[in-house]
């Protein structure tokens, strides 16, 4: 155990630009991927990480002063700076838990597949950082490596359960067959979406058909309407939105137009950097998929993907931009918020992609749900800021404390971490028992779920055969 701890701690000490590519290459080779492709894939992932950080640095460099100006005008006292999901992922992977997480989650996924507790093969290796963050926060509370890893596994077990049960809807809305979204940061979106969807249906009873027609028509018009073309174009939209926000924040003309250019660059470059990162994982993902498809007797296997695959949906593209000023406004009015949103503004699309799936592309519903989700996330992230800061310091993360005393991020991951955080904060033993119970419950529920699905499919096939 000590040897493994030292080994993985050494790897994590390399930093994310070396550690993550190295792990990706090693995992690719382990899954019988061509060595050249595995190594090149790892390096490509590193390039994507560099590019993503460079693209998102635009937020703090250009939008930071604008957001500060907006807050200053409202006379707010906010002491937590939003460092965004990229910094959070680096922090998570930089801890002792983070060094263990990639091999641990791959092994857990394989075991879940082997016992019939999931149909998802999660090839979204990069986003294992969500589980690393959960484990790292629990590790800080308990100073117990085992408890941290157990919490990470409980987080993953819940996500696999949801991924399997939402796979068909994801495929239908996004339009990519055979996938699921076992993304560790999506739990909050599923919770908010599935609570509010029945309420929306109740309030809109008798108007369902009209809503669908309007939604579908708007989606098609976005391709042809000149005004809507500008609204959906990241270059025009980023420039206009950045300039307007800067003027509202009290910036001069030169700064406002420069901010507009920066926002346009952000919206244009970020998806491309994500694409580069994912390109690096493709060979490894294909190798994993091939092996699992050969071993999967039932023939049904979902390929687990990043929720970024939903960013290209028309509704998500529109709302991800609208959500930026909404998020800035929420920081001023949400009770209990301590965060000034800066870096996470670039990730607003990620905070509505699965809400869009729940609401099947309806713009109004997705926007309202996204607003509620962001408001609640601000409160959770504010509450957890001290511990997130403690984890950051333990992983060697540094920042200027001249204006802000704590760091956090508006990340959906915290929805999964928060209840576990509370349990372990009360008592470590209670937290560990609850995590173990969550894992066992998810396995049992999944096996029952898939058994019923198989029985239903068999009965349907039998009925069809009799009809013939």
GROMACS .gro file of C-alpha atoms in nm:
model
  468
    1UNK     CA    1   0.000   0.000   0.000
    2UNK     CA    2   0.286   0.235   0.087
    3UNK     CA    3   0.458   0.157  -0.244
    4UNK     CA    4   0.139   0.232  -0.440
    5UNK     CA    5   0.083   0.553  -0.245
    6UNK     CA    6   0.439   0.667  -0.317
    7UNK     CA    7   0.409   0.567  -0.684
    8UNK     CA    8   0.086   0.753  -0.749
    9UNK     CA    9   0.195   1.051  -0.538
   10UNK     CA   10   0.508   1.076  -0.753
   11UNK     CA   11   0.297   1.071  -1.068
   12UNK     CA   12   0.059   1.336  -0.933
   13UNK     CA   13   0.360   1.550  -0.844
   14UNK     CA   14   0.437   1.581  -1.214
   15UNK     CA   15   0.142   1.820  -1.249
   16UNK     CA   16  -0.165   1.777  -1.466
   17UNK     CA   17   0.013   1.867  -1.792
   18UNK     CA   18   0.240   1.562  -1.751
   19UNK     CA   19   0.045   1.337  -1.515
   20UNK     CA   20  -0.281   1.317  -1.709
   21UNK     CA   21  -0.116   1.254  -2.052
   22UNK     CA   22   0.108   0.989  -1.894
   23UNK     CA   23  -0.185   0.809  -1.733
   24UNK     CA   24  -0.384   0.827  -2.057
   25UNK     CA   25  -0.095   0.674  -2.254
   26UNK     CA   26  -0.040   0.397  -1.997
   27UNK     CA   27  -0.410   0.312  -1.985
   28UNK     CA   28  -0.423   0.304  -2.366
   29UNK     CA   29  -0.133   0.058  -2.377
   30UNK     CA   30  -0.295  -0.151  -2.101
   31UNK     CA   31  -0.611  -0.174  -2.315
   32UNK     CA   32  -0.405  -0.297  -2.612
   33UNK     CA   33  -0.416   0.031  -2.799
   34UNK     CA   34  -0.137   0.081  -3.054
   35UNK     CA   35   0.162   0.225  -2.859
   36UNK     CA   36   0.211   0.509  -3.108
   37UNK     CA   37  -0.157   0.603  -3.088
   38UNK     CA   38  -0.159   0.576  -2.709
   39UNK     CA   39   0.145   0.802  -2.667
   40UNK     CA   40   0.026   1.049  -2.929
   41UNK     CA   41  -0.319   1.049  -2.767
   42UNK     CA   42  -0.166   1.130  -2.428
   43UNK     CA   43   0.037   1.418  -2.573
   44UNK     CA   44  -0.272   1.547  -2.755
   45UNK     CA   45  -0.461   1.548  -2.427
   46UNK     CA   46  -0.179   1.756  -2.277
   47UNK     CA   47  -0.204   2.001  -2.568
   48UNK     CA   48  -0.577   2.025  -2.511
   49UNK     CA   49  -0.522   2.099  -2.141
   50UNK     CA   50  -0.273   2.374  -2.223
   51UNK     CA   51  -0.506   2.522  -2.484
   52UNK     CA   52  -0.807   2.505  -2.256
   53UNK     CA   53  -0.626   2.685  -1.976
   54UNK     CA   54  -0.504   2.950  -2.217
   55UNK     CA   55  -0.855   3.001  -2.354
   56UNK     CA   56  -1.014   3.018  -2.009
   57UNK     CA   57  -0.748   3.257  -1.881
   58UNK     CA   58  -0.932   3.513  -2.091
   59UNK     CA   59  -1.207   3.510  -1.829
   60UNK     CA   60  -0.988   3.617  -1.540
   61UNK     CA   61  -0.774   3.853  -1.749
   62UNK     CA   62  -1.054   4.041  -1.924
   63UNK     CA   63  -1.386   3.956  -1.762
   64UNK     CA   64  -1.251   3.964  -1.406
   65UNK     CA   65  -1.228   4.343  -1.386
   66UNK     CA   66  -1.568   4.376  -1.553
   67UNK     CA   67  -1.734   4.139  -1.306
   68UNK     CA   68  -1.560   4.320  -1.019
   69UNK     CA   69  -1.697   4.649  -1.152
   70UNK     CA   70  -2.050   4.508  -1.164
   71UNK     CA   71  -2.019   4.384  -0.805
   72UNK     CA   72  -1.871   4.713  -0.690
   73UNK     CA   73  -2.164   4.906  -0.832
   74UNK     CA   74  -2.402   4.688  -0.633
   75UNK     CA   75  -2.198   4.740  -0.310
   76UNK     CA   76  -2.160   4.367  -0.250
   77UNK     CA   77  -1.916   4.207  -0.009
   78UNK     CA   78  -1.800   3.886  -0.175
   79UNK     CA   79  -1.489   3.711  -0.040
   80UNK     CA   80  -1.473   3.396  -0.259
   81UNK     CA   81  -1.325   3.404  -0.608
   82UNK     CA   82  -1.454   3.162  -0.870
   83UNK     CA   83  -1.155   2.981  -1.020
   84UNK     CA   84  -1.359   2.768  -1.260
   85UNK     CA   85  -1.368   2.398  -1.334
   86UNK     CA   86  -1.025   2.386  -1.499
   87UNK     CA   87  -0.849   2.504  -1.184
   88UNK     CA   88  -1.072   2.276  -0.978
   89UNK     CA   89  -0.976   1.976  -1.191
   90UNK     CA   90  -0.607   2.055  -1.152
   91UNK     CA   91  -0.654   2.084  -0.777
   92UNK     CA   92  -0.841   1.751  -0.764
   93UNK     CA   93  -0.578   1.563  -0.966
   94UNK     CA   94  -0.298   1.721  -0.766
   95UNK     CA   95  -0.389   1.547  -0.439
   96UNK     CA   96  -0.299   1.198  -0.320
   97UNK     CA   97  -0.657   1.088  -0.397
   98UNK     CA   98  -0.628   1.233  -0.746
   99UNK     CA   99  -0.327   1.015  -0.817
  100UNK     CA  100  -0.529   0.701  -0.745
  101UNK     CA  101  -0.851   0.798  -0.919
  102UNK     CA  102  -0.799   0.700  -1.285
  103UNK     CA  103  -0.698   0.336  -1.228
  104UNK     CA  104  -0.950   0.308  -0.942
  105UNK     CA  105  -1.243   0.428  -1.153
  106UNK     CA  106  -1.152   0.211  -1.449
  107UNK     CA  107  -1.137  -0.093  -1.220
  108UNK     CA  108  -1.469   0.003  -1.059
  109UNK     CA  109  -1.633   0.045  -1.399
  110UNK     CA  110  -1.508  -0.297  -1.513
  111UNK     CA  111  -1.637  -0.461  -1.195
  112UNK     CA  112  -1.978  -0.292  -1.236
  113UNK     CA  113  -1.994  -0.420  -1.594
  114UNK     CA  114  -1.885  -0.768  -1.491
  115UNK     CA  115  -2.156  -0.804  -1.223
  116UNK     CA  116  -2.426  -0.656  -1.449
  117UNK     CA  117  -2.467  -0.335  -1.247
  118UNK     CA  118  -2.415  -0.101  -1.542
  119UNK     CA  119  -2.427  -0.097  -1.922
  120UNK     CA  120  -2.197   0.205  -1.945
  121UNK     CA  121  -1.830   0.187  -2.033
  122UNK     CA  122  -1.704   0.528  -1.922
  123UNK     CA  123  -1.436   0.636  -2.168
  124UNK     CA  124  -1.453   0.997  -2.049
  125UNK     CA  125  -1.132   0.945  -1.853
  126UNK     CA  126  -1.054   1.314  -1.815
  127UNK     CA  127  -1.369   1.380  -1.616
  128UNK     CA  128  -1.270   1.133  -1.347
  129UNK     CA  129  -1.149   1.452  -1.179
  130UNK     CA  130  -1.503   1.497  -1.044
  131UNK     CA  131  -1.459   1.185  -0.835
  132UNK     CA  132  -1.108   1.297  -0.739
  133UNK     CA  133  -1.252   1.622  -0.603
  134UNK     CA  134  -1.513   1.438  -0.397
  135UNK     CA  135  -1.250   1.204  -0.257
  136UNK     CA  136  -1.005   1.487  -0.190
  137UNK     CA  137  -1.260   1.690   0.007
  138UNK     CA  138  -1.349   1.390   0.221
  139UNK     CA  139  -0.979   1.313   0.267
  140UNK     CA  140  -0.925   1.667   0.401
  141UNK     CA  141  -1.211   1.620   0.650
  142UNK     CA  142  -1.113   1.272   0.770
  143UNK     CA  143  -0.739   1.250   0.693
  144UNK     CA  144  -0.823   0.893   0.586
  145UNK     CA  145  -0.728   0.781   0.234
  146UNK     CA  146  -0.970   0.487   0.238
  147UNK     CA  147  -1.267   0.708   0.333
  148UNK     CA  148  -1.179   0.949   0.052
  149UNK     CA  149  -1.165   0.671  -0.206
  150UNK     CA  150  -1.488   0.520  -0.073
  151UNK     CA  151  -1.665   0.856  -0.114
  152UNK     CA  152  -1.535   0.881  -0.471
  153UNK     CA  153  -1.673   0.534  -0.548
  154UNK     CA  154  -2.013   0.624  -0.398
  155UNK     CA  155  -2.022   0.932  -0.620
  156UNK     CA  156  -1.941   0.719  -0.925
  157UNK     CA  157  -2.199   0.452  -0.838
  158UNK     CA  158  -2.479   0.708  -0.835
  159UNK     CA  159  -2.361   0.860  -1.163
  160UNK     CA  160  -2.353   0.520  -1.337
  161UNK     CA  161  -2.708   0.450  -1.221
  162UNK     CA  162  -2.832   0.779  -1.362
  163UNK     CA  163  -2.630   0.744  -1.684
  164UNK     CA  164  -2.787   0.407  -1.764
  165UNK     CA  165  -3.140   0.524  -1.695
  166UNK     CA  166  -3.113   0.845  -1.894
  167UNK     CA  167  -2.918   0.698  -2.188
  168UNK     CA  168  -3.214   0.665  -2.425
  169UNK     CA  169  -3.330   1.021  -2.364
  170UNK     CA  170  -2.975   1.150  -2.411
  171UNK     CA  171  -2.945   0.966  -2.742
  172UNK     CA  172  -3.282   1.098  -2.857
  173UNK     CA  173  -3.219   1.466  -2.776
  174UNK     CA  174  -2.851   1.491  -2.865
  175UNK     CA  175  -2.883   1.265  -3.167
  176UNK     CA  176  -2.586   1.035  -3.101
  177UNK     CA  177  -2.678   0.666  -3.073
  178UNK     CA  178  -2.526   0.426  -2.823
  179UNK     CA  179  -2.401   0.677  -2.567
  180UNK     CA  180  -2.471   0.770  -2.206
  181UNK     CA  181  -2.346   1.059  -1.990
  182UNK     CA  182  -2.170   0.931  -1.675
  183UNK     CA  183  -2.043   1.282  -1.603
  184UNK     CA  184  -1.964   1.338  -1.236
  185UNK     CA  185  -2.084   1.698  -1.246
  186UNK     CA  186  -2.431   1.636  -1.389
  187UNK     CA  187  -2.618   1.507  -1.083
  188UNK     CA  188  -2.752   1.849  -0.990
  189UNK     CA  189  -2.889   1.906  -1.339
  190UNK     CA  190  -3.072   1.572  -1.337
  191UNK     CA  191  -3.218   1.646  -0.991
  192UNK     CA  192  -3.337   1.998  -1.079
  193UNK     CA  193  -3.460   1.894  -1.423
  194UNK     CA  194  -3.658   1.589  -1.318
  195UNK     CA  195  -3.815   1.774  -1.023
  196UNK     CA  196  -3.924   2.069  -1.237
  197UNK     CA  197  -4.028   1.886  -1.556
  198UNK     CA  198  -4.351   1.742  -1.404
  199UNK     CA  199  -4.427   2.088  -1.264
  200UNK     CA  200  -4.382   2.247  -1.605
  201UNK     CA  201  -4.607   1.980  -1.757
  202UNK     CA  202  -4.872   2.049  -1.495
  203UNK     CA  203  -4.862   2.425  -1.547
  204UNK     CA  204  -4.859   2.383  -1.924
  205UNK     CA  205  -5.132   2.119  -1.935
  206UNK     CA  206  -5.328   2.146  -2.256
  207UNK     CA  207  -5.050   2.343  -2.428
  208UNK     CA  208  -4.794   2.066  -2.470
  209UNK     CA  209  -4.836   2.037  -2.844
  210UNK     CA  210  -4.805   2.412  -2.891
  211UNK     CA  211  -4.484   2.421  -2.685
  212UNK     CA  212  -4.327   2.145  -2.893
  213UNK     CA  213  -4.421   2.315  -3.221
  214UNK     CA  214  -4.277   2.649  -3.113
  215UNK     CA  215  -3.956   2.486  -2.986
  216UNK     CA  216  -3.901   2.290  -3.307
  217UNK     CA  217  -3.982   2.589  -3.524
  218UNK     CA  218  -3.740   2.815  -3.336
  219UNK     CA  219  -3.464   2.556  -3.372
  220UNK     CA  220  -3.511   2.548  -3.751
  221UNK     CA  221  -3.540   2.926  -3.783
  222UNK     CA  222  -3.204   2.969  -3.613
  223UNK     CA  223  -3.049   2.828  -3.928
  224UNK     CA  224  -3.207   3.087  -4.159
  225UNK     CA  225  -3.317   3.400  -3.973
  226UNK     CA  226  -3.049   3.676  -4.011
  227UNK     CA  227  -3.102   3.812  -3.659
  228UNK     CA  228  -3.096   3.468  -3.501
  229UNK     CA  229  -2.782   3.384  -3.701
  230UNK     CA  230  -2.607   3.666  -3.517
  231UNK     CA  231  -2.747   3.552  -3.183
  232UNK     CA  232  -2.618   3.196  -3.222
  233UNK     CA  233  -2.282   3.288  -3.377
  234UNK     CA  234  -2.022   3.274  -3.097
  235UNK     CA  235  -1.810   3.546  -3.257
  236UNK     CA  236  -2.086   3.805  -3.292
  237UNK     CA  237  -2.260   3.707  -2.972
  238UNK     CA  238  -1.943   3.705  -2.766
  239UNK     CA  239  -1.841   4.045  -2.895
  240UNK     CA  240  -2.183   4.201  -2.835
  241UNK     CA  241  -2.235   4.046  -2.492
  242UNK     CA  242  -1.883   4.122  -2.369
  243UNK     CA  243  -1.904   4.483  -2.483
  244UNK     CA  244  -2.247   4.541  -2.327
  245UNK     CA  245  -2.151   4.383  -1.993
  246UNK     CA  246  -1.832   4.591  -1.981
  247UNK     CA  247  -2.022   4.915  -2.044
  248UNK     CA  248  -2.272   4.823  -1.770
  249UNK     CA  249  -1.977   4.753  -1.540
  250UNK     CA  250  -1.854   5.110  -1.586
  251UNK     CA  251  -1.563   5.044  -1.824
  252UNK     CA  252  -1.451   5.298  -2.083
  253UNK     CA  253  -1.510   5.246  -2.455
  254UNK     CA  254  -1.168   5.096  -2.532
  255UNK     CA  255  -1.187   4.849  -2.243
  256UNK     CA  256  -1.547   4.758  -2.328
  257UNK     CA  257  -1.472   4.677  -2.691
  258UNK     CA  258  -1.157   4.488  -2.589
  259UNK     CA  259  -1.367   4.284  -2.348
  260UNK     CA  260  -1.606   4.215  -2.635
  261UNK     CA  261  -1.317   4.081  -2.842
  262UNK     CA  262  -1.201   3.871  -2.548
  263UNK     CA  263  -1.549   3.721  -2.500
  264UNK     CA  264  -1.571   3.644  -2.873
  265UNK     CA  265  -1.233   3.469  -2.852
  266UNK     CA  266  -1.346   3.276  -2.545
  267UNK     CA  267  -1.665   3.143  -2.704
  268UNK     CA  268  -1.484   3.061  -3.025
  269UNK     CA  269  -1.171   2.896  -2.883
  270UNK     CA  270  -1.301   2.701  -2.581
  271UNK     CA  271  -1.506   2.441  -2.777
  272UNK     CA  272  -1.208   2.385  -3.005
  273UNK     CA  273  -0.975   2.324  -2.714
  274UNK     CA  274  -1.223   2.075  -2.569
  275UNK     CA  275  -1.236   1.906  -2.908
  276UNK     CA  276  -0.856   1.874  -2.915
  277UNK     CA  277  -0.857   1.724  -2.565
  278UNK     CA  278  -1.123   1.473  -2.660
  279UNK     CA  279  -0.939   1.384  -2.981
  280UNK     CA  280  -0.651   1.266  -2.767
  281UNK     CA  281  -0.881   1.031  -2.580
  282UNK     CA  282  -1.041   0.883  -2.893
  283UNK     CA  283  -0.783   0.604  -2.958
  284UNK     CA  284  -0.790   0.497  -2.593
  285UNK     CA  285  -1.168   0.514  -2.585
  286UNK     CA  286  -1.197   0.305  -2.901
  287UNK     CA  287  -0.961   0.042  -2.759
  288UNK     CA  288  -1.162   0.027  -2.436
  289UNK     CA  289  -1.488   0.004  -2.630
  290UNK     CA  290  -1.358  -0.276  -2.853
  291UNK     CA  291  -1.248  -0.489  -2.560
  292UNK     CA  292  -1.569  -0.433  -2.366
  293UNK     CA  293  -1.787  -0.500  -2.670
  294UNK     CA  294  -1.612  -0.834  -2.717
  295UNK     CA  295  -1.663  -0.929  -2.354
  296UNK     CA  296  -2.018  -0.800  -2.325
  297UNK     CA  297  -2.243  -1.100  -2.387
  298UNK     CA  298  -2.573  -0.912  -2.400
  299UNK     CA  299  -2.455  -0.696  -2.685
  300UNK     CA  300  -2.590  -0.380  -2.518
  301UNK     CA  301  -2.319  -0.136  -2.417
  302UNK     CA  302  -2.337   0.239  -2.374
  303UNK     CA  303  -2.026   0.445  -2.440
  304UNK     CA  304  -1.992   0.696  -2.157
  305UNK     CA  305  -1.919   1.045  -2.288
  306UNK     CA  306  -1.855   1.395  -2.156
  307UNK     CA  307  -2.164   1.615  -2.135
  308UNK     CA  308  -1.976   1.840  -2.378
  309UNK     CA  309  -2.136   1.634  -2.656
  310UNK     CA  310  -2.455   1.828  -2.580
  311UNK     CA  311  -2.297   2.172  -2.623
  312UNK     CA  312  -2.373   2.182  -2.993
  313UNK     CA  313  -2.750   2.162  -2.942
  314UNK     CA  314  -2.926   2.481  -3.052
  315UNK     CA  315  -3.091   2.540  -2.716
  316UNK     CA  316  -2.768   2.489  -2.523
  317UNK     CA  317  -2.577   2.727  -2.751
  318UNK     CA  318  -2.835   2.998  -2.690
  319UNK     CA  319  -2.875   2.950  -2.316
  320UNK     CA  320  -2.504   2.910  -2.246
  321UNK     CA  321  -2.464   3.273  -2.350
  322UNK     CA  322  -2.780   3.407  -2.186
  323UNK     CA  323  -2.677   3.232  -1.864
  324UNK     CA  324  -2.361   3.444  -1.835
  325UNK     CA  325  -2.533   3.773  -1.739
  326UNK     CA  326  -2.792   3.571  -1.545
  327UNK     CA  327  -2.516   3.416  -1.334
  328UNK     CA  328  -2.356   3.755  -1.270
  329UNK     CA  329  -2.694   3.894  -1.162
  330UNK     CA  330  -2.761   3.596  -0.933
  331UNK     CA  331  -2.443   3.660  -0.736
  332UNK     CA  332  -2.597   3.991  -0.628
  333UNK     CA  333  -2.938   3.863  -0.520
  334UNK     CA  334  -2.899   3.503  -0.400
  335UNK     CA  335  -2.902   3.487  -0.017
  336UNK     CA  336  -2.593   3.315   0.120
  337UNK     CA  337  -2.381   3.366  -0.190
  338UNK     CA  338  -2.019   3.465  -0.128
  339UNK     CA  339  -1.883   3.401  -0.479
  340UNK     CA  340  -1.806   3.646  -0.753
  341UNK     CA  341  -1.848   3.443  -1.074
  342UNK     CA  342  -1.556   3.487  -1.312
  343UNK     CA  343  -1.393   3.174  -1.451
  344UNK     CA  344  -1.708   2.960  -1.447
  345UNK     CA  345  -1.885   3.200  -1.678
  346UNK     CA  346  -1.716   3.019  -1.965
  347UNK     CA  347  -1.873   2.691  -1.853
  348UNK     CA  348  -2.238   2.797  -1.847
  349UNK     CA  349  -2.310   2.561  -2.135
  350UNK     CA  350  -2.200   2.266  -1.925
  351UNK     CA  351  -2.449   2.376  -1.658
  352UNK     CA  352  -2.746   2.343  -1.890
  353UNK     CA  353  -2.658   2.062  -2.133
  354UNK     CA  354  -2.836   1.787  -1.936
  355UNK     CA  355  -3.121   2.018  -1.834
  356UNK     CA  356  -3.175   2.056  -2.207
  357UNK     CA  357  -3.198   1.676  -2.235
  358UNK     CA  358  -3.455   1.654  -1.953
  359UNK     CA  359  -3.668   1.928  -2.108
  360UNK     CA  360  -3.618   1.792  -2.463
  361UNK     CA  361  -3.481   2.116  -2.607
  362UNK     CA  362  -3.749   2.355  -2.479
  363UNK     CA  363  -3.576   2.692  -2.442
  364UNK     CA  364  -3.798   2.848  -2.174
  365UNK     CA  365  -3.795   2.545  -1.946
  366UNK     CA  366  -3.421   2.491  -1.984
  367UNK     CA  367  -3.342   2.857  -1.913
  368UNK     CA  368  -3.559   2.869  -1.599
  369UNK     CA  369  -3.418   2.540  -1.469
  370UNK     CA  370  -3.064   2.658  -1.543
  371UNK     CA  371  -3.127   2.978  -1.346
  372UNK     CA  372  -3.253   2.778  -1.046
  373UNK     CA  373  -2.963   2.535  -1.077
  374UNK     CA  374  -2.706   2.816  -1.084
  375UNK     CA  375  -2.863   2.990  -0.783
  376UNK     CA  376  -2.850   2.672  -0.574
  377UNK     CA  377  -2.498   2.594  -0.693
  378UNK     CA  378  -2.379   2.938  -0.582
  379UNK     CA  379  -2.503   2.866  -0.230
  380UNK     CA  380  -2.347   2.518  -0.218
  381UNK     CA  381  -2.016   2.641  -0.360
  382UNK     CA  382  -2.009   2.929  -0.110
  383UNK     CA  383  -2.069   2.692   0.181
  384UNK     CA  384  -1.791   2.457   0.069
  385UNK     CA  385  -1.538   2.730  -0.017
  386UNK     CA  386  -1.328   2.693   0.302
  387UNK     CA  387  -1.271   2.320   0.245
  388UNK     CA  388  -1.211   2.364  -0.129
  389UNK     CA  389  -0.948   2.624  -0.039
  390UNK     CA  390  -0.792   2.380   0.207
  391UNK     CA  391  -0.773   2.110  -0.061
  392UNK     CA  392  -0.622   2.362  -0.303
  393UNK     CA  393  -0.350   2.457  -0.056
  394UNK     CA  394  -0.271   2.090   0.010
  395UNK     CA  395  -0.223   2.031  -0.364
  396UNK     CA  396   0.009   2.329  -0.403
  397UNK     CA  397  -0.235   2.564  -0.572
  398UNK     CA  398  -0.157   2.933  -0.516
  399UNK     CA  399  -0.338   3.257  -0.590
  400UNK     CA  400  -0.332   3.623  -0.494
  401UNK     CA  401  -0.520   3.688  -0.170
  402UNK     CA  402  -0.505   4.065  -0.197
  403UNK     CA  403  -0.878   4.092  -0.269
  404UNK     CA  404  -1.022   3.747  -0.204
  405UNK     CA  405  -0.969   3.521   0.098
  406UNK     CA  406  -1.114   3.192  -0.036
  407UNK     CA  407  -1.158   3.009  -0.367
  408UNK     CA  408  -1.438   2.794  -0.508
  409UNK     CA  409  -1.611   2.719  -0.838
  410UNK     CA  410  -1.966   2.705  -0.968
  411UNK     CA  411  -1.935   2.336  -1.045
  412UNK     CA  412  -2.211   2.075  -1.062
  413UNK     CA  413  -1.969   1.831  -0.897
  414UNK     CA  414  -2.045   1.993  -0.563
  415UNK     CA  415  -2.404   1.864  -0.577
  416UNK     CA  416  -2.268   1.512  -0.540
  417UNK     CA  417  -1.998   1.606  -0.291
  418UNK     CA  418  -2.217   1.822  -0.066
  419UNK     CA  419  -2.429   1.548   0.103
  420UNK     CA  420  -2.123   1.327   0.152
  421UNK     CA  421  -1.936   1.627   0.287
  422UNK     CA  422  -2.212   1.684   0.544
  423UNK     CA  423  -2.218   1.316   0.648
  424UNK     CA  424  -1.844   1.292   0.700
  425UNK     CA  425  -1.844   1.629   0.874
  426UNK     CA  426  -2.086   1.487   1.132
  427UNK     CA  427  -1.898   1.159   1.182
  428UNK     CA  428  -1.643   0.975   0.970
  429UNK     CA  429  -1.786   0.632   1.050
  430UNK     CA  430  -2.140   0.742   0.960
  431UNK     CA  431  -2.009   0.884   0.632
  432UNK     CA  432  -1.821   0.566   0.545
  433UNK     CA  433  -2.119   0.341   0.626
  434UNK     CA  434  -2.348   0.561   0.415
  435UNK     CA  435  -2.105   0.550   0.121
  436UNK     CA  436  -2.087   0.173   0.140
  437UNK     CA  437  -2.466   0.155   0.159
  438UNK     CA  438  -2.495   0.382  -0.147
  439UNK     CA  439  -2.263   0.160  -0.351
  440UNK     CA  440  -2.444  -0.161  -0.252
  441UNK     CA  441  -2.787  -0.005  -0.310
  442UNK     CA  442  -2.687   0.117  -0.656
  443UNK     CA  443  -2.556  -0.227  -0.754
  444UNK     CA  444  -2.872  -0.403  -0.630
  445UNK     CA  445  -3.108  -0.151  -0.790
  446UNK     CA  446  -2.922  -0.171  -1.119
  447UNK     CA  447  -2.932  -0.549  -1.133
  448UNK     CA  448  -3.308  -0.544  -1.063
  449UNK     CA  449  -3.357  -0.273  -1.326
  450UNK     CA  450  -3.169  -0.460  -1.600
  451UNK     CA  451  -3.337  -0.789  -1.510
  452UNK     CA  452  -3.680  -0.629  -1.554
  453UNK     CA  453  -3.570  -0.476  -1.884
  454UNK     CA  454  -3.457  -0.815  -2.012
  455UNK     CA  455  -3.785  -0.977  -1.902
  456UNK     CA  456  -3.988  -0.702  -2.072
  457UNK     CA  457  -3.786  -0.739  -2.392
  458UNK     CA  458  -3.832  -1.117  -2.386
  459UNK     CA  459  -4.208  -1.084  -2.335
  460UNK     CA  460  -4.234  -0.832  -2.616
  461UNK     CA  461  -4.037  -1.057  -2.852
  462UNK     CA  462  -4.257  -1.350  -2.757
  463UNK     CA  463  -4.573  -1.148  -2.823
  464UNK     CA  464  -4.443  -1.033  -3.161
  465UNK     CA  465  -4.359  -1.390  -3.254
  466UNK     CA  466  -4.710  -1.505  -3.165
  467UNK     CA  467  -4.860  -1.223  -3.374
  468UNK     CA  468  -4.659  -1.339  -3.673
   0.00000   0.00000   0.00000
